[in-house]
Tab-separated table of C-alpha atoms (C1' of nucleotides) and ligand atoms in Angstrom:
chain	number	residue	atom	x	y	z
L	1458	MET	CA	20.241	9.900	-2.541
L	1459	THR	CA	23.499	8.391	-3.914
L	1460	ARG	CA	23.753	5.151	-5.175
L	1461	PRO	CA	23.918	2.566	-2.918
L	1462	PHE	CA	27.943	2.084	-3.275
L	1463	ALA	CA	29.360	5.033	-5.141
L	1464	ASN	CA	32.415	3.571	-5.663
L	1465	ALA	CA	33.973	-0.121	-5.536
L	1466	LEU	CA	36.323	0.064	-2.921
L	1467	GLU	CA	33.371	1.313	-0.587
L	1468	LEU	CA	31.292	-1.690	-1.738
L	1469	LEU	CA	33.897	-3.791	-0.536
L	1470	ARG	CA	34.620	-2.633	2.669
L	1471	ALA	CA	31.078	-2.781	3.819
L	1472	ALA	CA	31.027	-6.705	2.331
L	1473	ARG	CA	33.821	-7.179	4.390
L	1474	LEU	CA	36.351	-8.704	1.485
L	1475	ARG	CA	39.938	-7.032	0.963
L	1476	PRO	CA	40.234	-4.923	-2.017
L	1477	THR	CA	42.567	-6.581	-4.362
L	1478	ARG	CA	43.058	-5.526	-7.348
L	1479	GLN	CA	41.026	-8.397	-8.640
L	1480	ARG	CA	37.879	-7.795	-6.234
L	1481	LEU	CA	37.964	-3.764	-7.746
L	1482	ALA	CA	38.031	-4.380	-11.299
L	1483	LEU	CA	35.240	-6.875	-10.848
L	1484	ALA	CA	32.986	-4.757	-8.945
L	1485	ARG	CA	33.315	-1.915	-11.441
L	1486	LEU	CA	32.553	-4.155	-14.037
L	1487	LEU	CA	29.775	-5.687	-12.262
L	1488	PHE	CA	28.092	-2.511	-10.427
L	1489	GLU	CA	29.412	0.643	-12.607
L	1490	LYS	CA	26.794	0.263	-15.145
L	1491	GLY	CA	23.562	-0.484	-14.248
L	1492	ASP	CA	21.420	-3.694	-13.542
L	1493	ARG	CA	23.049	-6.471	-15.059
L	1494	HIS	CA	22.423	-9.953	-15.020
L	1495	VAL	CA	25.859	-11.799	-16.182
L	1496	ALA	CA	27.329	-15.038	-16.644
L	1497	ALA	CA	31.084	-16.146	-15.055
L	1498	GLU	CA	32.643	-17.129	-18.301
L	1499	GLU	CA	31.282	-13.755	-19.587
L	1500	LEU	CA	32.595	-11.537	-16.732
L	1501	HIS	CA	35.859	-12.955	-17.480
L	1502	GLY	CA	35.941	-12.349	-21.042
L	1503	GLU	CA	35.143	-8.783	-19.953
L	1504	ALA	CA	37.558	-8.323	-17.813
L	1505	LEU	CA	40.501	-9.471	-20.265
L	1506	ALA	CA	38.746	-7.343	-22.378
L	1507	ALA	CA	39.417	-4.168	-20.217
L	1508	GLN	CA	42.733	-4.976	-19.678
L	1509	MET	CA	41.900	-6.163	-16.276
L	1510	PRO	CA	43.325	-9.910	-16.263
L	1511	VAL	CA	41.767	-12.060	-13.385
L	1512	SER	CA	41.663	-15.941	-13.561
L	1513	LEU	CA	38.419	-17.436	-14.228
L	1514	ALA	CA	39.022	-19.148	-11.176
L	1515	THR	CA	38.944	-15.279	-8.905
L	1516	VAL	CA	35.686	-14.882	-10.897
L	1517	TYR	CA	33.917	-17.774	-9.448
L	1518	ASN	CA	35.459	-16.874	-5.822
L	1519	THR	CA	34.398	-13.776	-6.267
L	1520	LEU	CA	30.815	-14.229	-7.652
L	1521	HIS	CA	29.996	-16.393	-4.448
L	1522	GLN	CA	31.719	-13.780	-2.188
L	1523	PHE	CA	29.473	-10.898	-3.542
L	1524	VAL	CA	26.430	-13.744	-3.220
L	1525	GLY	CA	27.230	-14.344	0.251
L	1526	ALA	CA	27.466	-10.456	1.081
L	1527	GLY	CA	23.837	-9.802	-0.426
L	1528	LEU	CA	25.543	-7.634	-3.349
L	1529	LEU	CA	24.360	-9.922	-5.921
L	1530	ARG	CA	21.587	-13.135	-6.435
L	1531	GLU	CA	22.312	-15.738	-8.214
L	1532	ILE	CA	19.426	-17.510	-10.910
L	1533	VAL	CA	19.139	-20.381	-12.289
L	1534	ILE	CA	17.200	-21.108	-15.449
L	1535	ASN	CA	18.814	-23.353	-17.485
L	1536	PRO	CA	21.188	-25.806	-16.842
L	1537	GLY	CA	24.830	-25.626	-16.807
L	1538	ARG	CA	24.639	-21.939	-16.463
L	1539	SER	CA	24.162	-19.317	-13.573
L	1540	TYR	CA	23.178	-15.528	-13.613
L	1541	PHE	CA	24.509	-13.527	-11.453
L	1542	ASP	CA	22.023	-10.163	-10.982
L	1543	THR	CA	23.153	-7.391	-9.539
L	1544	ASN	CA	19.764	-5.940	-8.609
L	1545	VAL	CA	19.540	-7.722	-5.206
L	1546	SER	CA	16.005	-6.340	-4.771
L	1547	ASP	CA	12.508	-8.019	-4.494
L	1548	HIS	CA	11.618	-8.594	-8.748
L	1549	HIS	CA	10.837	-11.220	-10.765
L	1550	HIS	CA	12.084	-11.966	-14.960
L	1551	PHE	CA	11.719	-12.559	-18.314
L	1552	PHE	CA	13.654	-15.656	-19.756
L	1553	TYR	CA	13.703	-15.184	-23.512
L	1554	GLU	CA	14.838	-18.401	-24.911
L	1555	ASP	CA	15.237	-17.333	-28.214
L	1556	ASP	CA	18.585	-16.135	-26.794
L	1557	SER	CA	18.981	-16.765	-22.768
L	1558	GLN	CA	18.898	-13.128	-21.865
L	1559	LEU	CA	16.885	-12.497	-18.580
L	1560	ARG	CA	15.225	-8.969	-18.023
L	1561	ASP	CA	13.869	-7.612	-14.934
L	1562	ILE	CA	10.250	-6.973	-14.420
L	1563	PRO	CA	9.789	-4.545	-12.248
L	1564	GLY	CA	8.984	-5.613	-8.385
L	1565	ASP	CA	5.450	-3.934	-8.378
L	1566	SER	CA	3.951	-4.618	-11.539
L	1567	ILE	CA	3.839	-8.158	-10.819
L	1568	ALA	CA	1.882	-10.141	-7.772
L	1569	VAL	CA	2.159	-13.846	-6.474
L	1570	SER	CA	-0.758	-13.964	-4.155
L	1571	ASN	CA	-2.330	-16.608	-1.961
L	1572	VAL	CA	0.832	-18.882	-1.403
L	1573	PRO	CA	0.149	-21.439	1.023
L	1574	SER	CA	2.137	-21.500	4.204
L	1575	PRO	CA	4.597	-24.633	3.407
L	1576	PRO	CA	4.254	-27.937	5.841
L	1577	GLU	CA	5.129	-27.803	9.045
L	1578	GLY	CA	8.152	-25.900	10.252
L	1579	GLY	CA	9.321	-24.381	7.096
L	1580	SER	CA	9.834	-20.792	5.980
L	1581	ILE	CA	9.629	-19.051	3.092
L	1582	ARG	CA	13.229	-17.758	1.936
L	1583	ARG	CA	12.296	-16.359	-0.923
L	1584	VAL	CA	9.498	-16.182	-4.656
L	1585	ASP	CA	10.955	-16.419	-7.420
L	1586	VAL	CA	8.736	-15.919	-10.710
L	1587	VAL	CA	10.285	-16.908	-14.102
L	1588	VAL	CA	8.131	-15.434	-17.552
L	1589	ARG	CA	9.707	-17.815	-20.697
L	1590	VAL	CA	9.057	-15.889	-23.569
L	1591	GLU	CA	9.486	-17.089	-26.685
L	1592	LYS	CA	10.226	-14.693	-29.739
L	1593	ALA	CA	7.270	-14.656	-31.660
L	1594	ALA	CA	3.994	-16.718	-32.357
L	1595	HIS	CA	4.680	-18.502	-35.463
L	1596	LYS	CA	2.524	-17.275	-38.430
L	1597	GLY	CA	0.951	-19.569	-41.055
L	1598	ARG	CA	2.930	-23.014	-41.369
O	983	MET	CA	-13.018	-41.206	-14.814
O	984	THR	CA	-9.884	-43.550	-15.491
O	985	ARG	CA	-6.573	-41.889	-15.348
O	986	PRO	CA	-5.381	-40.372	-18.639
O	987	PHE	CA	-2.750	-43.804	-19.566
O	988	ALA	CA	-3.902	-46.591	-18.027
O	989	ASN	CA	-0.983	-48.070	-18.722
O	990	ALA	CA	2.220	-47.763	-20.255
O	991	LEU	CA	1.686	-49.227	-23.887
O	992	GLU	CA	-1.437	-47.024	-24.458
O	993	LEU	CA	0.929	-44.041	-23.200
O	994	LEU	CA	3.756	-45.072	-25.605
O	995	ARG	CA	1.415	-45.386	-28.403
O	996	ALA	CA	-0.477	-41.674	-27.873
O	997	ALA	CA	3.767	-40.296	-27.963
O	998	ARG	CA	4.226	-42.399	-31.643
O	999	LEU	CA	7.322	-44.282	-29.992
O	1000	ARG	CA	7.426	-47.667	-30.114
O	1001	PRO	CA	6.758	-49.545	-26.990
O	1002	THR	CA	10.549	-50.862	-26.432
O	1003	ARG	CA	11.303	-52.837	-23.278
O	1004	GLN	CA	13.309	-49.786	-22.112
O	1005	ARG	CA	10.194	-47.128	-22.475
O	1006	LEU	CA	7.903	-50.013	-21.124
O	1007	ALA	CA	9.865	-49.595	-17.888
O	1008	LEU	CA	10.747	-46.370	-17.530
O	1009	ALA	CA	7.092	-45.283	-18.324
O	1010	ARG	CA	5.571	-48.040	-15.298
O	1011	LEU	CA	8.478	-46.316	-12.858
O	1012	LEU	CA	7.026	-43.032	-13.823
O	1013	PHE	CA	3.807	-42.749	-13.867
O	1014	GLU	CA	2.551	-45.625	-11.962
O	1015	LYS	CA	3.169	-43.799	-8.465
O	1016	GLY	CA	1.554	-40.749	-8.923
O	1017	ASP	CA	3.255	-37.265	-8.892
O	1018	ARG	CA	6.842	-37.419	-9.053
O	1019	HIS	CA	9.645	-35.002	-9.539
O	1020	VAL	CA	12.819	-36.858	-10.619
O	1021	ALA	CA	16.408	-36.879	-11.701
O	1022	ALA	CA	17.729	-38.809	-14.600
O	1023	GLU	CA	20.466	-40.789	-12.320
O	1024	GLU	CA	17.505	-40.999	-9.655
O	1025	LEU	CA	15.392	-42.722	-12.326
O	1026	HIS	CA	18.243	-45.128	-13.452
O	1027	GLY	CA	18.735	-46.472	-10.095
O	1028	GLU	CA	15.400	-47.279	-9.885
O	1029	ALA	CA	15.443	-49.061	-13.269
O	1030	LEU	CA	17.972	-50.892	-11.850
O	1031	ALA	CA	17.062	-51.575	-8.300
O	1032	ALA	CA	13.785	-53.206	-9.990
O	1033	GLN	CA	15.429	-55.262	-12.498
O	1034	MET	CA	15.065	-53.671	-15.359
O	1035	PRO	CA	18.527	-52.809	-16.820
O	1036	VAL	CA	18.435	-49.219	-19.104
O	1037	SER	CA	21.439	-47.682	-19.883
O	1038	LEU	CA	21.636	-44.099	-18.740
O	1039	ALA	CA	21.722	-42.905	-21.953
O	1040	THR	CA	18.392	-44.459	-22.848
O	1041	VAL	CA	17.118	-43.154	-19.459
O	1042	TYR	CA	17.800	-39.447	-20.639
O	1043	ASN	CA	16.453	-40.214	-24.448
O	1044	THR	CA	13.464	-41.240	-22.774
O	1045	LEU	CA	13.116	-38.464	-20.355
O	1046	HIS	CA	13.580	-35.785	-23.164
O	1047	GLN	CA	11.516	-37.676	-25.553
O	1048	PHE	CA	8.833	-37.901	-23.107
O	1049	VAL	CA	9.543	-33.844	-22.311
O	1050	GLY	CA	8.596	-33.242	-26.246
O	1051	ALA	CA	5.746	-35.554	-26.159
O	1052	GLY	CA	4.081	-33.440	-23.097
O	1053	LEU	CA	4.220	-36.448	-21.200
O	1054	LEU	CA	7.235	-34.308	-18.808
O	1055	ARG	CA	8.135	-31.369	-18.073
O	1056	GLU	CA	11.354	-30.389	-17.432
O	1057	ILE	CA	12.341	-28.278	-14.042
O	1058	VAL	CA	15.542	-26.691	-13.720
O	1059	ILE	CA	16.421	-24.587	-10.201
O	1060	ASN	CA	19.622	-25.831	-8.697
O	1061	PRO	CA	22.903	-25.881	-11.652
O	1062	GLY	CA	23.497	-29.164	-12.578
O	1063	ARG	CA	20.854	-30.929	-12.446
O	1064	SER	CA	17.630	-31.337	-14.002
O	1065	TYR	CA	13.979	-32.513	-12.249
O	1066	PHE	CA	11.576	-33.831	-14.262
O	1067	ASP	CA	7.485	-33.605	-13.286
O	1068	THR	CA	5.281	-36.209	-14.047
O	1069	ASN	CA	2.720	-33.963	-13.584
O	1070	VAL	CA	2.335	-31.522	-16.644
O	1071	SER	CA	-0.870	-29.423	-15.662
O	1072	ASP	CA	-0.968	-26.072	-14.926
O	1073	HIS	CA	0.756	-25.941	-11.257
O	1074	HIS	CA	4.275	-24.629	-9.028
O	1075	HIS	CA	6.690	-25.531	-6.689
O	1076	PHE	CA	7.786	-25.673	-3.363
O	1077	PHE	CA	11.858	-26.158	-3.186
O	1078	TYR	CA	13.030	-27.338	-0.051
O	1079	GLU	CA	16.946	-25.722	-0.424
O	1080	ASP	CA	17.913	-28.511	2.908
O	1081	ASP	CA	17.015	-31.339	0.983
O	1082	SER	CA	16.874	-30.074	-2.902
O	1083	GLN	CA	12.953	-31.696	-3.110
O	1084	LEU	CA	10.281	-30.487	-5.454
O	1085	ARG	CA	6.921	-30.387	-4.103
O	1086	ASP	CA	3.624	-29.439	-5.893
O	1087	ILE	CA	1.655	-26.185	-5.027
O	1088	PRO	CA	-1.762	-26.987	-5.952
O	1089	GLY	CA	-2.566	-25.050	-9.585
O	1090	ASP	CA	-5.614	-23.119	-8.090
O	1091	SER	CA	-4.302	-21.879	-4.773
O	1092	ILE	CA	-1.842	-19.559	-6.035
O	1093	ALA	CA	-2.180	-16.936	-8.612
O	1094	VAL	CA	0.513	-14.619	-10.540
O	1095	SER	CA	-1.491	-11.261	-11.793
O	1096	ASN	CA	0.042	-8.496	-13.941
O	1097	VAL	CA	2.388	-9.828	-15.995
O	1098	PRO	CA	3.430	-7.456	-18.013
O	1099	SER	CA	3.294	-8.302	-21.651
O	1100	PRO	CA	6.770	-9.123	-22.631
O	1101	PRO	CA	8.736	-5.882	-25.424
O	1102	GLU	CA	7.599	-6.383	-28.657
O	1103	GLY	CA	6.752	-9.719	-30.739
O	1104	GLY	CA	7.494	-12.250	-27.821
O	1105	SER	CA	4.798	-14.438	-26.946
O	1106	ILE	CA	4.404	-15.438	-22.999
O	1107	ARG	CA	5.020	-19.651	-23.081
O	1108	ARG	CA	4.823	-20.197	-19.335
O	1109	VAL	CA	5.462	-19.163	-16.137
O	1110	ASP	CA	7.018	-20.544	-13.304
O	1111	VAL	CA	6.962	-19.841	-9.839
O	1112	VAL	CA	9.546	-21.280	-7.287
O	1113	VAL	CA	9.001	-20.818	-3.623
O	1114	ARG	CA	12.185	-21.314	-2.292
O	1115	VAL	CA	11.397	-22.856	1.388
O	1116	GLU	CA	13.955	-23.307	4.340
O	1117	LYS	CA	13.797	-26.045	7.197
O	1118	ALA	CA	13.040	-23.867	9.817
O	1119	ALA	CA	13.502	-20.514	10.882
O	1120	HIS	CA	16.379	-20.320	13.232
O	1121	LYS	CA	15.747	-19.654	16.626
O	1122	GLY	CA	18.090	-17.598	19.343
O	1123	ARG	CA	20.996	-17.086	18.024
X	286	DT	C1'	7.633	-65.641	-42.794
X	287	DC	C1'	10.884	-62.371	-43.786
X	288	DA	C1'	13.833	-59.477	-45.210
X	289	DA	C1'	15.037	-54.479	-45.485
X	290	DT	C1'	14.669	-50.487	-43.133
X	291	DA	C1'	13.886	-47.320	-39.988
X	292	DG	C1'	13.978	-46.369	-35.091
X	293	DT	C1'	16.379	-47.629	-30.810
X	294	DT	C1'	20.120	-48.801	-27.168
X	295	DT	C1'	24.474	-48.577	-25.234
X	296	DA	C1'	29.123	-48.808	-23.563
X	297	DG	C1'	32.281	-45.290	-23.884
X	298	DA	C1'	34.146	-40.495	-24.732
X	299	DA	C1'	33.311	-36.276	-25.203
X	300	DT	C1'	31.503	-31.833	-22.805
X	301	DG	C1'	31.652	-27.670	-20.396
X	302	DG	C1'	30.554	-24.735	-16.869
X	303	DT	C1'	31.848	-25.114	-12.359
X	304	DT	C1'	34.537	-26.677	-8.313
X	305	DT	C1'	39.046	-27.951	-6.206
X	306	DT	C1'	44.309	-27.964	-5.063
X	307	DA	C1'	48.058	-26.418	-3.785
X	308	DA	C1'	51.911	-23.707	-4.245
X	309	DA	C1'	53.034	-18.477	-5.389
X	310	DT	C1'	51.753	-13.827	-4.589
X	311	DT	C1'	49.314	-10.173	-2.096
X	312	DC	C1'	47.026	-7.880	1.720
X	313	DT	C1'	46.857	-6.001	6.907
X	314	DG	C1'	47.983	-5.064	11.247
X	315	DA	C1'	51.244	-4.412	14.299
E	796	DT	C1'	59.202	-4.236	8.105
E	797	DC	C1'	57.677	-8.566	9.423
E	798	DA	C1'	54.947	-12.606	10.151
E	799	DG	C1'	50.575	-14.444	9.542
E	800	DA	C1'	46.166	-14.504	6.831
E	801	DA	C1'	43.587	-14.291	2.956
E	802	DT	C1'	44.318	-14.153	-2.010
E	803	DT	C1'	45.332	-15.417	-6.856
E	804	DT	C1'	46.009	-18.929	-9.777
E	805	DA	C1'	46.959	-22.673	-12.892
E	806	DA	C1'	46.169	-26.863	-13.712
E	807	DA	C1'	43.210	-30.776	-12.676
E	808	DA	C1'	39.075	-33.001	-11.196
E	809	DC	C1'	34.426	-33.277	-11.046
E	810	DC	C1'	30.210	-34.658	-12.821
E	811	DA	C1'	25.489	-33.656	-15.211
E	812	DT	C1'	24.383	-34.199	-19.397
E	813	DT	C1'	25.418	-35.347	-24.346
E	814	DC	C1'	27.560	-37.608	-28.126
E	815	DT	C1'	28.865	-41.371	-30.759
E	816	DA	C1'	29.141	-44.752	-34.029
E	817	DA	C1'	28.581	-50.023	-33.500
E	818	DA	C1'	25.221	-53.532	-32.170
E	819	DC	C1'	20.648	-54.389	-31.619
E	820	DT	C1'	15.251	-53.932	-32.411
E	821	DA	C1'	10.817	-53.218	-34.027
E	822	DT	C1'	7.996	-52.902	-37.816
E	823	DT	C1'	6.162	-53.461	-42.563
E	824	DG	C1'	5.392	-54.986	-46.638
E	825	DA	C1'	6.939	-58.562	-50.141
Z	300	MN	MN1	27.084	-21.113	-7.236
Z	301	MN	MN1	17.699	-31.477	-21.185
Z	302	ZN	ZN1	17.180	-9.604	-12.345
Z	303	ZN	ZN1	5.386	-30.550	-10.303
DNA sequence: TCAATAGTTTAGAATGGTTTTAAATTCTGA
DNA sequence: TCAGAATTTAAAACCATTCTAAACTATTGA
């Protein structure tokens, strides 16, 4: 009934990553405030602001290690910047083009049907749906 | 009954772009061999190979102009590289992770249902479905 | 036909998120 | 406590893409 990884230390143990000061700090920032879609430089900024100095290289290393461990999911929508999603359950996204924000679409509200099976010898690893949203229909001219 | 833009010149006229040597060459490479998903540097390579020298800057300019004119669609799947799709009809994609190739999924075979309407004042511009395919299920251990 | 003008192309430099490097530091188990 | 392995880091490298500004070209109306 409790959240899967109540504390950062337990989470790192499960991922078989040494609980260093830096990884603990990043894990807390990532997982202690609900679902997030965060870019590397954004997280780096948060760490510095929280008086937890971490190099940008370590932020990238850690994010990729977390993805490898299944703790994060990497999402690419625009060229030149990746988002890291703390929600690794099956779900899809709204993408707000005006401010480049991602928002979850609950997994059970949306459904993709009749996906053809991929040609010969391929297997489906994942289906990603991105609903691109623009701020508002333009009124008048 | 003929294809929408039988020749490159007509296509550029419809897009209100001057029919320069470079744009004609790129339009031919893009549209005279069926549906394609091509990256900028790839197209640049093809132009050089076909003895139609064009600078890389012009390739980028032209691709973006074609997107603006609705002749191409830009697709972002992996960080660091955009694909340009000559199929601008409503359709979705297989993405083969092993060789980073895109393949069309015919538009009517797949369906996305129950897309919630976006919160307050947003309108849906497009829904993109990407089915990520890995080469094969691993046999044995 | 021929400027004048607006649009286009280009080489090269700049950009910027990400990755790499290699040296210093820290963690772990014995 | 110590050696070996893993980690962190500043700085440089990477690389697709964008920008710059100067040269070139297409268009048009005299
Ligand atoms: Mn990555
Ligand atoms: Mn673009
Ligand atoms: Zn999400
Ligand atoms: Zn396509």
